[in-house]
Coordinates of C-alpha atoms in Angstrom, one line a residue:
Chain A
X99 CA 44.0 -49.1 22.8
X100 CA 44.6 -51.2 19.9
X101 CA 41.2 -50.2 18.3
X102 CA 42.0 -46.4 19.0
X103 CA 45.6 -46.6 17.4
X104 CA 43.5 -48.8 14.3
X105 CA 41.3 -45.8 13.2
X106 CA 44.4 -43.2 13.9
X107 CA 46.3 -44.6 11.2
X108 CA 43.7 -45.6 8.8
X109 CA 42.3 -42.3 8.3
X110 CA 45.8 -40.4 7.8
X111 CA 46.3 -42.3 4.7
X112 CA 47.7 -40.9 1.8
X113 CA 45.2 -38.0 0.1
X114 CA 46.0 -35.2 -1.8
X115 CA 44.3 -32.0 -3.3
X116 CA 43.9 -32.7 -6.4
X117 CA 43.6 -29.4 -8.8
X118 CA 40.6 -30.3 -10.3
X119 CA 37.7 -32.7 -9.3
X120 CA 34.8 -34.3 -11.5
X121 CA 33.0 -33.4 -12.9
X122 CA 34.3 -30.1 -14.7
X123 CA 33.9 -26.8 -12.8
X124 CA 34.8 -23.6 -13.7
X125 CA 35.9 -22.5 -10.3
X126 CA 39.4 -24.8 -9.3
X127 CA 41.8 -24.7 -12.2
X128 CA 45.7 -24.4 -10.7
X129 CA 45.3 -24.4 -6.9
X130 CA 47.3 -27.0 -5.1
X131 CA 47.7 -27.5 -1.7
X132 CA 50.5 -29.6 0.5
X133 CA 49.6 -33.5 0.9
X134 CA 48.8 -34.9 4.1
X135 CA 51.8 -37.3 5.5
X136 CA 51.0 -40.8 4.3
X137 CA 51.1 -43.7 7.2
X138 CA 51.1 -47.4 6.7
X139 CA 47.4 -49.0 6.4
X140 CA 46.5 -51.5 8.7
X141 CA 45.6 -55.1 8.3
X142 CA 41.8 -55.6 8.2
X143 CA 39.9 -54.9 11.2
X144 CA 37.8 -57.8 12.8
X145 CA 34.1 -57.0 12.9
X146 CA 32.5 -56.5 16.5
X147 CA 29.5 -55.7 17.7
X148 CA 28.1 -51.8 18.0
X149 CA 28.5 -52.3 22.1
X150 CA 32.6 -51.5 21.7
X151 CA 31.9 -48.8 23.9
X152 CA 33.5 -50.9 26.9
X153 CA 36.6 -51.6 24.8
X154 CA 37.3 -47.7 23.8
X155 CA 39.5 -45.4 25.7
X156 CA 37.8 -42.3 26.1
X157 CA 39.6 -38.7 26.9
X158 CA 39.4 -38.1 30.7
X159 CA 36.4 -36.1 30.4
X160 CA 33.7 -38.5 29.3
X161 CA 31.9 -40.6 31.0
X162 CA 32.1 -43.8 29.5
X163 CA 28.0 -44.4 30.7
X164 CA 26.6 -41.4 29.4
X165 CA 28.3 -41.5 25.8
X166 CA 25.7 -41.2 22.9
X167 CA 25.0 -43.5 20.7
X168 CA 24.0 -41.6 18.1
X169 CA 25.3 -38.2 16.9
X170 CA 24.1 -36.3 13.9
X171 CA 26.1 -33.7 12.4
X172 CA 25.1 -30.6 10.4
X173 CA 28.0 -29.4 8.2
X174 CA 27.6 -25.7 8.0
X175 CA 30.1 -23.3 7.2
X176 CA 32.3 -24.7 4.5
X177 CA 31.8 -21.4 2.1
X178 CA 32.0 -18.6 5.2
X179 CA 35.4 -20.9 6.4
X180 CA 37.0 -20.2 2.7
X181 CA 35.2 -16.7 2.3
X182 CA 36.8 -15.7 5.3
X183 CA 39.9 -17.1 4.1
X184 CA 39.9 -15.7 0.4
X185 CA 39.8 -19.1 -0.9
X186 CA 37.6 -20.4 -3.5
X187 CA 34.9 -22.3 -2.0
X188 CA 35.8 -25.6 -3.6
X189 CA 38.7 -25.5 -1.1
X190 CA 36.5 -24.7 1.7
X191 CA 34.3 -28.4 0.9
X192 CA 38.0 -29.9 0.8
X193 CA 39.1 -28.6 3.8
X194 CA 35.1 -30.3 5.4
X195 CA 36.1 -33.0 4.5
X196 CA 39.0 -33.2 6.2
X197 CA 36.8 -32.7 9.2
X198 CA 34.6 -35.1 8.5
X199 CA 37.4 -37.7 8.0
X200 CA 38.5 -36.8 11.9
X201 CA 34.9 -36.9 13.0
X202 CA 34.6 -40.5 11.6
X203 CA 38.1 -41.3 13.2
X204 CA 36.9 -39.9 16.9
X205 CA 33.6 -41.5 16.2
X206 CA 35.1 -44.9 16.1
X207 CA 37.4 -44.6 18.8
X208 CA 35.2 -43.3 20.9
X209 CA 32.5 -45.7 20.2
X210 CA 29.7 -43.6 19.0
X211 CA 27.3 -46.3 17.1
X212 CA 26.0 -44.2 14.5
X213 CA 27.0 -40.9 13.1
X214 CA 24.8 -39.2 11.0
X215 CA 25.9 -36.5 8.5
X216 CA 23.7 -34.2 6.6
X217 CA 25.6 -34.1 3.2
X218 CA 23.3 -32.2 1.0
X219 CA 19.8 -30.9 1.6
X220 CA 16.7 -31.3 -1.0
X221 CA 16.4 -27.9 -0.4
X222 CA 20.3 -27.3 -1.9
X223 CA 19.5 -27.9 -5.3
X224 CA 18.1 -24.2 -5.3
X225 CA 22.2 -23.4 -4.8
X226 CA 23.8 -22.5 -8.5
X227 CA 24.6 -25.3 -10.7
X228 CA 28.6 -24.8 -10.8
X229 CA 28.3 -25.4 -6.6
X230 CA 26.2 -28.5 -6.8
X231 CA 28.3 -29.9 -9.7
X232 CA 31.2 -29.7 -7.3
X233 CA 29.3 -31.6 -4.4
X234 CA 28.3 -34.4 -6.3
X235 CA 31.6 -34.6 -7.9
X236 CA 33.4 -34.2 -4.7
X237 CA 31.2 -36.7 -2.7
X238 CA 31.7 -39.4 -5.8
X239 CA 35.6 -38.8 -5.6
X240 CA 35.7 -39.2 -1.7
X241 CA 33.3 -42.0 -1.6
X242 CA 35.3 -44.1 -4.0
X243 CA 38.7 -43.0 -2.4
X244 CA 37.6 -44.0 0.6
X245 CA 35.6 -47.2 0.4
X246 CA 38.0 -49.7 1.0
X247 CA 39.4 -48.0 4.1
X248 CA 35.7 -48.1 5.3
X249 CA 35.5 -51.4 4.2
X250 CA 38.4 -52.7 6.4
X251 CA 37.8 -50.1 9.1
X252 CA 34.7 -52.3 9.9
X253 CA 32.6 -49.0 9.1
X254 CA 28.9 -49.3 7.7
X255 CA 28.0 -46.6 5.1
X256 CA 24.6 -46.1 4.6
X257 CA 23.1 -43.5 2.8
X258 CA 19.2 -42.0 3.3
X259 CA 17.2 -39.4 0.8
X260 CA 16.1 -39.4 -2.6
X261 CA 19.0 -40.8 -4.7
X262 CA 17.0 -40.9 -8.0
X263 CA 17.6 -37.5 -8.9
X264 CA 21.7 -38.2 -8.6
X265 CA 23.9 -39.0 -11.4
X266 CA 23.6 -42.8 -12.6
X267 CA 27.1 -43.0 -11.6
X268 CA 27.0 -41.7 -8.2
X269 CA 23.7 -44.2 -7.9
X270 CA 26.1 -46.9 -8.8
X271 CA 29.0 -46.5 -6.4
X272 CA 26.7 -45.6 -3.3
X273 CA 24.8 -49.1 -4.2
X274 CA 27.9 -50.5 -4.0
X275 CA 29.1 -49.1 -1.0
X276 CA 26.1 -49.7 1.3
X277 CA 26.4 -53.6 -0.6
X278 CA 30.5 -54.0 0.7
X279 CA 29.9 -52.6 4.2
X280 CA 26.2 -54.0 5.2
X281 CA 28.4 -56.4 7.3
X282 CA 30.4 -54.3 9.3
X283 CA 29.4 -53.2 12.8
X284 CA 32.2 -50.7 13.9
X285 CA 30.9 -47.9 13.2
X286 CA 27.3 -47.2 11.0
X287 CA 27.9 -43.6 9.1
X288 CA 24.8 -42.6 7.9
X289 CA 25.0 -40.5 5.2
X290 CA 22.2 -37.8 4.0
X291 CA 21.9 -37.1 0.7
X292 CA 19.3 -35.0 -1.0
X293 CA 16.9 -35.6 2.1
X294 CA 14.4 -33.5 3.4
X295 CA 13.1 -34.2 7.1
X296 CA 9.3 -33.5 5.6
X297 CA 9.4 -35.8 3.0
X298 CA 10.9 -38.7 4.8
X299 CA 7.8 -38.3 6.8
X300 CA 5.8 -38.0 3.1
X301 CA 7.5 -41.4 2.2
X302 CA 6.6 -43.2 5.4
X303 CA 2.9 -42.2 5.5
X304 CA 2.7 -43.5 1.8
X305 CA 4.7 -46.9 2.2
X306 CA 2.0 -47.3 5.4
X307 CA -1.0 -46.4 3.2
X308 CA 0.3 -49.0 0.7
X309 CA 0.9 -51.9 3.0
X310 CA -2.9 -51.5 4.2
X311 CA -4.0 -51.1 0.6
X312 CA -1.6 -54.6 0.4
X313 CA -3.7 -56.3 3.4
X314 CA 0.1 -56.4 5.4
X315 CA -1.6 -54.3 8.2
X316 CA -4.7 -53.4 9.2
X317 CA -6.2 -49.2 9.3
X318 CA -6.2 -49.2 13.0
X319 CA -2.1 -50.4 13.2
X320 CA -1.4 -46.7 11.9
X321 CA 0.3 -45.3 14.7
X322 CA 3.0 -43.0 15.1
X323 CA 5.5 -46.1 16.1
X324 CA 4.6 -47.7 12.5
X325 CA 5.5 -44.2 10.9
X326 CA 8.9 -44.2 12.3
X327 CA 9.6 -47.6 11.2
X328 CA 9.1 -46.9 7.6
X329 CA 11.0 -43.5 8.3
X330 CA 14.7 -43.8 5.9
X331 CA 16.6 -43.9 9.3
X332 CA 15.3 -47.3 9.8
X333 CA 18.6 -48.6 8.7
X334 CA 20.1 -48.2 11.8
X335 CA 20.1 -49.8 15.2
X336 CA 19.4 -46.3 16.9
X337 CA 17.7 -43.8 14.3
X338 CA 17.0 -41.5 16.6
X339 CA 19.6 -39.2 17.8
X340 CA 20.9 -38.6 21.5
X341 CA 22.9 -35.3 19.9
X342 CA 22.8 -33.4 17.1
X343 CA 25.6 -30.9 16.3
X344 CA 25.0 -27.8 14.0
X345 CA 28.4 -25.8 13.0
X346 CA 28.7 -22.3 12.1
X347 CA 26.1 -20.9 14.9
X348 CA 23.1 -21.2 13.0
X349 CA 20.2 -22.2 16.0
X350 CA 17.9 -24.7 13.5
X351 CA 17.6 -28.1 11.5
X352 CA 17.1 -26.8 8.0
X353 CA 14.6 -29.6 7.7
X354 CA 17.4 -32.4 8.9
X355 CA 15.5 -35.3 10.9
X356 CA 12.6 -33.6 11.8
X357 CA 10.8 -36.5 13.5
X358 CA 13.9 -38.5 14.6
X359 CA 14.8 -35.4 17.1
X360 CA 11.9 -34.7 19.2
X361 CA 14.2 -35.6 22.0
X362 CA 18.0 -34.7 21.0
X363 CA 20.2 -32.6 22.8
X364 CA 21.1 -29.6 20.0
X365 CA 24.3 -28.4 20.2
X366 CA 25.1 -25.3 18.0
X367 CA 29.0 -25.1 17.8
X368 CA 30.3 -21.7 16.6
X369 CA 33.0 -22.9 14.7
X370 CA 32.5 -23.3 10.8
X371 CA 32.8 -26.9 9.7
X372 CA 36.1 -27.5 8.2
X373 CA 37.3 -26.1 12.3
X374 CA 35.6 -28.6 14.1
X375 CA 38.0 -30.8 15.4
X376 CA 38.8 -33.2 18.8
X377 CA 38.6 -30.4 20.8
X378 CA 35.0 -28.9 19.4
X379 CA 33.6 -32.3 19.7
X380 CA 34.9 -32.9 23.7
X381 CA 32.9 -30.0 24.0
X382 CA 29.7 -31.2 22.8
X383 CA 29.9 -34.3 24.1
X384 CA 30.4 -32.9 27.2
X385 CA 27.7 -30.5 26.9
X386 CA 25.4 -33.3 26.0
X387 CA 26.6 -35.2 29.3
X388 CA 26.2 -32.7 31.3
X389 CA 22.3 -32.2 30.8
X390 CA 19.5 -34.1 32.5
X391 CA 17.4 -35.8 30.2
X392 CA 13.9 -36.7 31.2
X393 CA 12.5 -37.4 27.4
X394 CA 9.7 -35.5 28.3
X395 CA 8.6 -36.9 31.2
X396 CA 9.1 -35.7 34.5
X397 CA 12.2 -36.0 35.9
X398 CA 12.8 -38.3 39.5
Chain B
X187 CA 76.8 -42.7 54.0
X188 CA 77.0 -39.0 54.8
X189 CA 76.9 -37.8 51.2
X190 CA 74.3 -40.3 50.6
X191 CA 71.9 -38.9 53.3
X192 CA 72.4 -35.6 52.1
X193 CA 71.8 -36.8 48.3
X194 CA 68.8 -38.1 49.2
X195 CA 67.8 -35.2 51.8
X196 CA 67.9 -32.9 48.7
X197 CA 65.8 -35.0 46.4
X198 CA 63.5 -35.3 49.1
X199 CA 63.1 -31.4 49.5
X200 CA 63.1 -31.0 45.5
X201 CA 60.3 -33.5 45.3
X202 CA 58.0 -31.6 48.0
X203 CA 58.9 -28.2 46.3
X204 CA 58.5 -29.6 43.1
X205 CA 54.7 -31.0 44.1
X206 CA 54.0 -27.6 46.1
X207 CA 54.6 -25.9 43.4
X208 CA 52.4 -27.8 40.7
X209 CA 50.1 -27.6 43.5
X210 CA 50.2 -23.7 43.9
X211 CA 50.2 -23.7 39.8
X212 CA 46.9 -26.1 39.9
X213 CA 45.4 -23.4 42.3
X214 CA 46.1 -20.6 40.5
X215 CA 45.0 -22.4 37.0
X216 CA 41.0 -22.9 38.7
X217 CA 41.4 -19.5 40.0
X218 CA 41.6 -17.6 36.8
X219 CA 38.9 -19.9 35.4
X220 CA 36.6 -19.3 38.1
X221 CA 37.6 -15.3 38.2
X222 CA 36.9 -15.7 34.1
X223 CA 33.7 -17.0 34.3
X224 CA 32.8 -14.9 37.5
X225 CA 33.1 -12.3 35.3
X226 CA 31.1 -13.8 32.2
X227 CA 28.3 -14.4 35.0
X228 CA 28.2 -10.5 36.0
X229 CA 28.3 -9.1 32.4
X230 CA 25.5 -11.4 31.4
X231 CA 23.6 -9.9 34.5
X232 CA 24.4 -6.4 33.8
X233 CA 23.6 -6.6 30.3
X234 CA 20.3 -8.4 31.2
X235 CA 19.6 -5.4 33.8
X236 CA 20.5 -2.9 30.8
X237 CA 18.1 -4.4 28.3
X238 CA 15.6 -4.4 30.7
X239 CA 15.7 -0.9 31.6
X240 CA 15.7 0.5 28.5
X241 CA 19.4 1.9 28.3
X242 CA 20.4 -0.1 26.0
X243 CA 19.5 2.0 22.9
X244 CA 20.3 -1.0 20.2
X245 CA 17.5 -3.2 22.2
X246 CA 14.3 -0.5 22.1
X247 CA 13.6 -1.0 18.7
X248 CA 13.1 -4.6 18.5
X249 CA 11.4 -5.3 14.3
X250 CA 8.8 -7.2 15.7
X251 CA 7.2 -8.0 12.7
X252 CA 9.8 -10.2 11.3
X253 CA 8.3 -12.8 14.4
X254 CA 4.9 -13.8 12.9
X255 CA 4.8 -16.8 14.8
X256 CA 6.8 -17.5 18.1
X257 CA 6.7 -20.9 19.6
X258 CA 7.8 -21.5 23.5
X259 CA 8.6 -25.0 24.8
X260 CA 8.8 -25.3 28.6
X261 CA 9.9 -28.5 30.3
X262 CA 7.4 -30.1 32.1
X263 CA 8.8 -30.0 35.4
X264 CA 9.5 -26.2 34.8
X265 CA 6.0 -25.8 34.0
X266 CA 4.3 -26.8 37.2
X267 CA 5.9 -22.8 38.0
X268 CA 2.1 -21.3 37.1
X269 CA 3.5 -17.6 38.0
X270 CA 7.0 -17.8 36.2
X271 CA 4.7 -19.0 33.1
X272 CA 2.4 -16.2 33.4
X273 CA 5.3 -13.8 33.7
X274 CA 6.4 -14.9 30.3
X275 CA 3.3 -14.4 28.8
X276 CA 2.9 -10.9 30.5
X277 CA 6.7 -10.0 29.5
X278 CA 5.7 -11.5 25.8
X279 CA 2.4 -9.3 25.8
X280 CA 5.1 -6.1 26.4
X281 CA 7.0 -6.5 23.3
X282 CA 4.1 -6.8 21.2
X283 CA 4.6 -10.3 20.4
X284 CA 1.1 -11.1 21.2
X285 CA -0.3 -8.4 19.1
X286 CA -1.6 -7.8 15.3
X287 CA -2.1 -11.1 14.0
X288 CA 0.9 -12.9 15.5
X289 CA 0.4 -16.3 17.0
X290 CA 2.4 -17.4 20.2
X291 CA 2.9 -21.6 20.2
X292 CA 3.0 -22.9 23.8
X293 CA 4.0 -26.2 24.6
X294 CA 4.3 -27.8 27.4
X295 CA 1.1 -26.4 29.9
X296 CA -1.5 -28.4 31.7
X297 CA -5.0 -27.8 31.8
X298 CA -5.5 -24.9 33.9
X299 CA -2.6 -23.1 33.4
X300 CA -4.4 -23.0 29.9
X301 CA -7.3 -21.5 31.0
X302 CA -5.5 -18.9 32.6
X303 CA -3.2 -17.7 29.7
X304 CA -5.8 -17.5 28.1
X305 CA -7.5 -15.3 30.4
X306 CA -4.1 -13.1 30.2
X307 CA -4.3 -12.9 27.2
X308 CA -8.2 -11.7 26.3
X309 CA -7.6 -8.8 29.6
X310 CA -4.4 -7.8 27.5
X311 CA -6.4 -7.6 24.3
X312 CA -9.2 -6.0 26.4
X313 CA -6.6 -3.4 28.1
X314 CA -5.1 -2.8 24.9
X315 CA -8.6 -1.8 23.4
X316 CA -9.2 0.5 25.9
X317 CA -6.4 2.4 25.9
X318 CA -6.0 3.1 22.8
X319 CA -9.7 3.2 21.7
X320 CA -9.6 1.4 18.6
X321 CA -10.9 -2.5 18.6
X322 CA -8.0 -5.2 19.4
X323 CA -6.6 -6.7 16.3
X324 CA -6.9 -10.4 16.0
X325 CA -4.6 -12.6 18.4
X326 CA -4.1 -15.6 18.6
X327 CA -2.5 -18.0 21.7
X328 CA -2.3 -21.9 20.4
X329 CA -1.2 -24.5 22.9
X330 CA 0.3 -27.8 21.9
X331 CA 1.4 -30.8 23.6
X332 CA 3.1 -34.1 22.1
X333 CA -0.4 -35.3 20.7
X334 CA 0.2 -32.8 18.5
X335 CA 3.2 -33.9 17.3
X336 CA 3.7 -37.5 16.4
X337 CA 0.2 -38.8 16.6
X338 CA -1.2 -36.3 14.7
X339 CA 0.8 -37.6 11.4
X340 CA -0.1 -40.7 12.0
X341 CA -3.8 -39.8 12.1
X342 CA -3.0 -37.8 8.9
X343 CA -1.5 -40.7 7.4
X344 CA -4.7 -42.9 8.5
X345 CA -7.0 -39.6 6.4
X346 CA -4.6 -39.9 3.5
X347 CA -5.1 -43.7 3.3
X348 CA -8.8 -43.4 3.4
X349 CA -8.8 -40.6 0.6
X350 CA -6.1 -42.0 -2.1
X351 CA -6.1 -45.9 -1.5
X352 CA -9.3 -47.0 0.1
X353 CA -11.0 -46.0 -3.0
X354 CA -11.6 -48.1 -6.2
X355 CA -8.9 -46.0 -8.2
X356 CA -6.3 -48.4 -9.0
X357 CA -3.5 -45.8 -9.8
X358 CA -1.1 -45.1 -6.7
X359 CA -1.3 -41.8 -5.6
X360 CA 2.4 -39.4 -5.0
X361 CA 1.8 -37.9 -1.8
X362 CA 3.6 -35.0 -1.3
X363 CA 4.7 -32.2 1.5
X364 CA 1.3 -30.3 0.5
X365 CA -1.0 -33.4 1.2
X366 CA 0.2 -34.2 4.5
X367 CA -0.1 -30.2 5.7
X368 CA -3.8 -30.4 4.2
X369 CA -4.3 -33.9 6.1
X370 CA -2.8 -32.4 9.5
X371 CA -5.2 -29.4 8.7
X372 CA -8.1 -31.7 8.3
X373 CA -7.9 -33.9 11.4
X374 CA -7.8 -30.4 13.5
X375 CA -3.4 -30.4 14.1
X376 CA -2.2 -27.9 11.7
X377 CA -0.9 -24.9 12.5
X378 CA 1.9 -22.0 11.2
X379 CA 5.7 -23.1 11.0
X380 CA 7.2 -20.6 13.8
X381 CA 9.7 -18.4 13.1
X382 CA 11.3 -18.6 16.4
X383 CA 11.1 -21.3 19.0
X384 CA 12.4 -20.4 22.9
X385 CA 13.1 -23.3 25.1
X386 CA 12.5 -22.9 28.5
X387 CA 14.5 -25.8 30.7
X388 CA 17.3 -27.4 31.4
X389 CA 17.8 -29.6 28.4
X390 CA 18.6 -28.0 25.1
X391 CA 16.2 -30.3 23.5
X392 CA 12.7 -29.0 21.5
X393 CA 11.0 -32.0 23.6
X394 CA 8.9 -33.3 21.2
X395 CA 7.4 -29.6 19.2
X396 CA 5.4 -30.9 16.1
X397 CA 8.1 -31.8 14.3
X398 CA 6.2 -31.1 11.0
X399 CA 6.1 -27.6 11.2
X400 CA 10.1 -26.7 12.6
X401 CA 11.5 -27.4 9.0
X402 CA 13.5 -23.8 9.4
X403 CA 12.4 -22.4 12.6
X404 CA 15.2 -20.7 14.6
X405 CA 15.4 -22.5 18.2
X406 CA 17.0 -20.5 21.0
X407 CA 18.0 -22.5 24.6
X408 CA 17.2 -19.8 27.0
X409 CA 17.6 -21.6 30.0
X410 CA 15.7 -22.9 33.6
X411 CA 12.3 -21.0 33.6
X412 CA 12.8 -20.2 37.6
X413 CA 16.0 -17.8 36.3
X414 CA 14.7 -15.9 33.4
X415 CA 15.2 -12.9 32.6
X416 CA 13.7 -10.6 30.6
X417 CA 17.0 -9.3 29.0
X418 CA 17.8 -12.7 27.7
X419 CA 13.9 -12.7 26.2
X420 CA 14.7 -9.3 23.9
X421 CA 18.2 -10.5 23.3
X422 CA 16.9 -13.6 21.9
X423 CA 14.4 -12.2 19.7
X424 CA 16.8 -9.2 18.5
X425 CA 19.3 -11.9 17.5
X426 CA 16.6 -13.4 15.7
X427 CA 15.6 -10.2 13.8
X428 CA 19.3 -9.8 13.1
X429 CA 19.3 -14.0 11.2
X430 CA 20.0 -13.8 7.4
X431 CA 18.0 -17.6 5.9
X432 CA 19.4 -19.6 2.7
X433 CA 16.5 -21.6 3.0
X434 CA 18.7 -24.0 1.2

């Protein structure tokens, strides 16, 4: 209970809209939106092992056996959610990541190990430049609003893809984020930034080739266990997921953990992303309880 | 003492009423959700029995071209049903999804349920030829199983080490997405990137496809192979025809 009431509070902090985030963009200039109600932090949390689940309190529908330990999340739907709206779509990546602020909060109580979020695809730099200005900018602003609440939330941040091509700043704060959380075993958020499923399987072929070219193993050690040890997800304690949840009814991956989910239950939610909330979630982790999962072999 | 008894004799018959009537409210509450999805259950039947007679005018033309390559996963314990699998192959033969240079990805068959698709498959092609008196157009049935998935990059990865790094060149080579398609290609496990992927089983769960080659392929659950339907087969690939891509 107390850990559940810890994560409720944190994460209704003080955070406004602000009218304009950085870098420059053309497309918010006067918009302002209400404030959500500021709360009292709490005190630092003490670190525990990844195996809280026994100490959560979960909603009546979950079985406390059959929770996963790793959910990955595709964020889709941010620009139909404010098209549909009339709203710009800066305010439809403001209002997902409101939603992902909730998802890390239930994630935490619920004592999920690792949550995954697919941030921004390689492929997403083919979006205009105004758009992926605003991401990076947006991402920057929320990471560094938010570290020290991850910091004292006990929540690990951890960040896989190709962060050479991002701004030197960006570089910069997420080096120091994954540096002030390595400890902290609440909760590992995984975030994906400019990944691509293929090359993370590119990158793990060529960090095996070099090791043999090193002498560190041997030609005949290449196996397909080897390749998903030097796969980016090898940051984490699980890296493969039990679930992985797609918003905004598209039924694919987009190229988002393509080895990592030979096995995972995929659940396509038809809510857009800023919408999913407790209740969207219940569902899918029910879903994903529900089903009998033989991993491929034959069931007894 | 009287007033008393009668006090509590009232409370007593409130409480009762009160829990018969959260009872009776309980009762009605699971009634209207099992009369709700009753009635989901028989418009999803009806609608199947609709596509699959033809009355359903939106369903006939199916743009079958836009599915070059379709990929089916079954589950393995669904799989040991030999006649349920040929009856998707037959029912996948009907739409023309096995015709004119499309390719049809099955995963999840044993050895001599192989063989026999196969054999489906050429007396279509030869059926096909002889009705309409022209020679069959190329088609193509591939069947995969998990070899083809994870091991197969790591024997790629084993090719690629020989080619760039076992050789005297001292500068490191970049591999890229290209290298490892041409490495799968060359150790005999490459293949097309499907278009649309239909899972046959209980789980909602691609069990293990070659992950290499699902980067934007659309995956539809269908369900248990023992209750499909052929309704649910066109609906899923209409709905597929129907998918505006980003690609990013």
């Amino acid at each position: 209970m107390a850990l559940s009431l810890h994560f409720q509070q944190l994460f209704h902090s003080p955070t406004t809209f602000p009218s304009q985030p950085k870098p420059p963009t053309t497309l918010l200039t006067t918009l302002k939106l209400p404030p959500t109600p500021s709360l009292p932090l709490l005190a630092i949390a003490q670190n525990a092992s990844l195996s809280n689940i026994d100490k959560v309190v979960l909603p009546l529908q979950l079985k406390r056996e059959m929770m996963p330990k790793h959910v990955a999340v595709i964020m889709d739907g941010n620009r139909r959610w404010a098209k549909m709206r009339g709203f710009p779509v800066a305010l439809g990546y403001e209002a997902g990541i409101r939603a992902v602020r909730k998802l890390i909060e239930l994630c935490g109580n619920w004592g999920i190990g690792v949550l995954t979020l697919f941030a921004f695809s390689s492929d997403n730099w083919l979006r205009p430049k105004v758009e992926v200005d605003l991401l990076m900018g947006l991402f920057e602003r929320v990471l560094e609003d938010e570290l020290e609440k991850f910091a004292r939330a006990g929540i690990r941040i951890s960040i896989i893809g190709d962060t050479s091509m991002l701004h030197k700043s960006l570089q910069e704060l997420i080096d120091k984020a994954v540096k002030t959380t390595k400890e902290n075993s609440q909760l590992h958020v995984v975030i994906a930034v400019n990944y691509s499923g293929q090359y993370d399987v590119v990158q793990a072929c060529q960090t095996i080739a070099q090791k043999v070219k090193d002498g560190i193993i041997e030609p005949e050690d290449i196996s397909s266990f080897l390749v998903e040890q030097e796969l980016q997800t090898n940051c984490t304690d699980f890296p493969c997921p039990d679930l992985l949840i797609r918003t905004s009814g598209e039924l694919r991956l987009s190229n988002f953990l393509l080895w990592q989910l030979a096995y995972a239950e995929l659940f396509f939610s038809h809510s857009h992303w800023p919408d999913f909330g407790e209740a969207e979630f219940l569902e899918a982790l029910c879903s994903f309880q529900q089903r009998q999962r033989r991993y491929g072999s034959q069931g007894s | 003492m009287d007033l008393g008894n009668e006090v509590q004799k009232i409370l007593s018959w409130t409480s009762v009423c009160g829990n018969l009537a959260l009872h009776l409210i309980w009762l009605i509450v699971h009634l209207i959700i099992n009369v709700w999805y009753s009635a989901l259950g028989i418009a999803r039947v009806v609608e199947n029995t609709l596509i699959s007679s033809g009355l359903l005018k939106s369903y006939n033309a199916i743009n079958i071209s836009k599915v070059r390559y379709l990929a089916v996963v079954i589950d393995s314990e669904e799989a040991r049903q030999t006649s349920k699998v040929l009856e998707l192959l037959r029912w996948l033969a009907s739409i023309g999804v096995l015709k004119k240079s499309q390719t049809a990805i099955i995963e999840g068959l044993n050895k001599s349920q192989k063989a026999t698709a196969s054999k489906i498959k050429s007396q279509e092609a030869i059926v096909e030829g002889s009705n309409h008196g022209t020679l069959v157009e190329h088609v193509d049935l591939e069947f995969v199983s998990f070899a083809d998935s994870k091991p197969a990059v790591a024997k790629a990865a084993n090719l690629l080490f020989a080619k760039h790094y076992a050789s005297t060149i001292l500068e490191k080579p970049n591999f890229t997405e290209s290298d490892i398609s041409e490495a799968l290609q060359a150790v005999g496990y490459g293949g097309p990137e499907p278009d649309l992927l239909l899972v046959y089983g209980p789980v909602r769960c691609h069990l293990g496809f070659p992950a290499w080659r699902i980067r934007y392929t659309e995956i539809v659950h269908i369900g248990p192979l023992k209750s499909m339907k052929f309704g649910s087969l066109i609906k899923a690939i209409h709905k597929f025809t129907k998918v505006h891509q980003n690609y990013g």
